[in-house]
């Protein structure tokens, strides 16, 4: 843990429980592992309602997937469509763990002249069943399957440019 941000994470988890099944321990563990890496001073000004909805959306993308695949998603979340909003464009990358993947994403974004206003990234060790659904989650690096989860908030782009950025990040 970077700092003692447990009070902010508790607030975030309370909001997550209000929005979803309170008996999903893997969702709560995902939220803890992801947000515990964010310094307290970066969490304080953030909106727990939006962050809880973003966390649920990210968990849904992470929960069932091919752990060998790389998934890139770029969006401009809106409350009407997504149940949460951000004044930034959101970039989400989920990929097998490999050296320098977060640096590569950040370099690609800065190459396009985009400023990263918030970055959350964590290497998650996973156990998945045959359908690719997470059965266990940890940050223990001794597990054989590790995946990188990157969440970045960047300068807001027009909707018409989102697919191009997503394609550039995929390549």
GROMACS .gro file of N, CA and C in nm, residues 18 20 25-26 33 42 49 59 63 98-99 104-105 115 117 127 129 138 143 145 150:
model
   63
   18UNK      N    1  -2.361  -0.057  -0.219
   18UNK     CA    2  -2.493   0.002  -0.245
   18UNK      C    3  -2.538  -0.022  -0.389
   20UNK      N    4  -2.438  -0.291  -0.590
   20UNK     CA    5  -2.426  -0.428  -0.641
   20UNK      C    6  -2.448  -0.527  -0.528
   25UNK      N    7  -1.723  -1.118  -0.271
   25UNK     CA    8  -1.593  -1.090  -0.210
   25UNK      C    9  -1.484  -1.063  -0.314
   26UNK      N   10  -1.495  -1.120  -0.433
   26UNK     CA   11  -1.393  -1.094  -0.535
   26UNK      C   12  -1.403  -0.952  -0.588
   33UNK      N   13  -0.752  -0.405  -0.403
   33UNK     CA   14  -0.621  -0.419  -0.465
   33UNK      C   15  -0.592  -0.306  -0.562
   42UNK      N   16  -0.442   1.163  -0.371
   42UNK     CA   17  -0.506   1.153  -0.502
   42UNK      C   18  -0.651   1.105  -0.491
   49UNK      N   19  -1.889   0.815  -0.566
   49UNK     CA   20  -2.000   0.759  -0.645
   49UNK      C   21  -1.955   0.721  -0.784
   59UNK      N   22  -1.454  -0.418  -1.301
   59UNK     CA   23  -1.460  -0.556  -1.252
   59UNK      C   24  -1.535  -0.644  -1.352
   63UNK      N   25  -1.356  -0.959  -1.475
   63UNK     CA   26  -1.403  -1.082  -1.409
   63UNK      C   27  -1.402  -1.204  -1.501
   98UNK      N   28   0.352  -0.821  -1.852
   98UNK     CA   29   0.475  -0.818  -1.931
   98UNK      C   30   0.552  -0.694  -1.892
   99UNK      N   31   0.682  -0.697  -1.908
   99UNK     CA   32   0.762  -0.581  -1.868
   99UNK      C   33   0.722  -0.455  -1.945
  104UNK      N   34   0.461   0.163  -2.167
  104UNK     CA   35   0.430   0.167  -2.310
  104UNK      C   36   0.296   0.237  -2.335
  105UNK      N   37   0.198   0.209  -2.252
  105UNK     CA   38   0.067   0.276  -2.266
  105UNK      C   39   0.083   0.426  -2.243
  115UNK      N   40  -0.251   1.433  -2.198
  115UNK     CA   41  -0.206   1.439  -2.060
  115UNK      C   42  -0.283   1.336  -1.980
  117UNK      N   43  -0.425   1.243  -1.642
  117UNK     CA   44  -0.463   1.313  -1.518
  117UNK      C   45  -0.473   1.219  -1.399
  127UNK      N   46  -0.654  -1.677  -1.058
  127UNK     CA   47  -0.692  -1.815  -1.090
  127UNK      C   48  -0.827  -1.802  -1.158
  129UNK      N   49  -1.143  -2.011  -1.397
  129UNK     CA   50  -1.196  -2.141  -1.435
  129UNK      C   51  -1.188  -2.156  -1.587
  138UNK      N   52  -0.519  -1.201  -0.625
  138UNK     CA   53  -0.414  -1.165  -0.529
  138UNK      C   54  -0.313  -1.073  -0.597
  143UNK      N   55   0.217  -1.651  -0.805
  143UNK     CA   56   0.113  -1.722  -0.880
  143UNK      C   57   0.154  -1.729  -1.027
  145UNK      N   58  -0.028  -1.712  -1.308
  145UNK     CA   59  -0.099  -1.625  -1.402
  145UNK      C   60  -0.112  -1.486  -1.342
  150UNK      N   61  -0.483  -0.163  -1.615
  150UNK     CA   62  -0.448  -0.021  -1.624
  150UNK      C   63  -0.575   0.060  -1.645
   0.00000   0.00000   0.00000
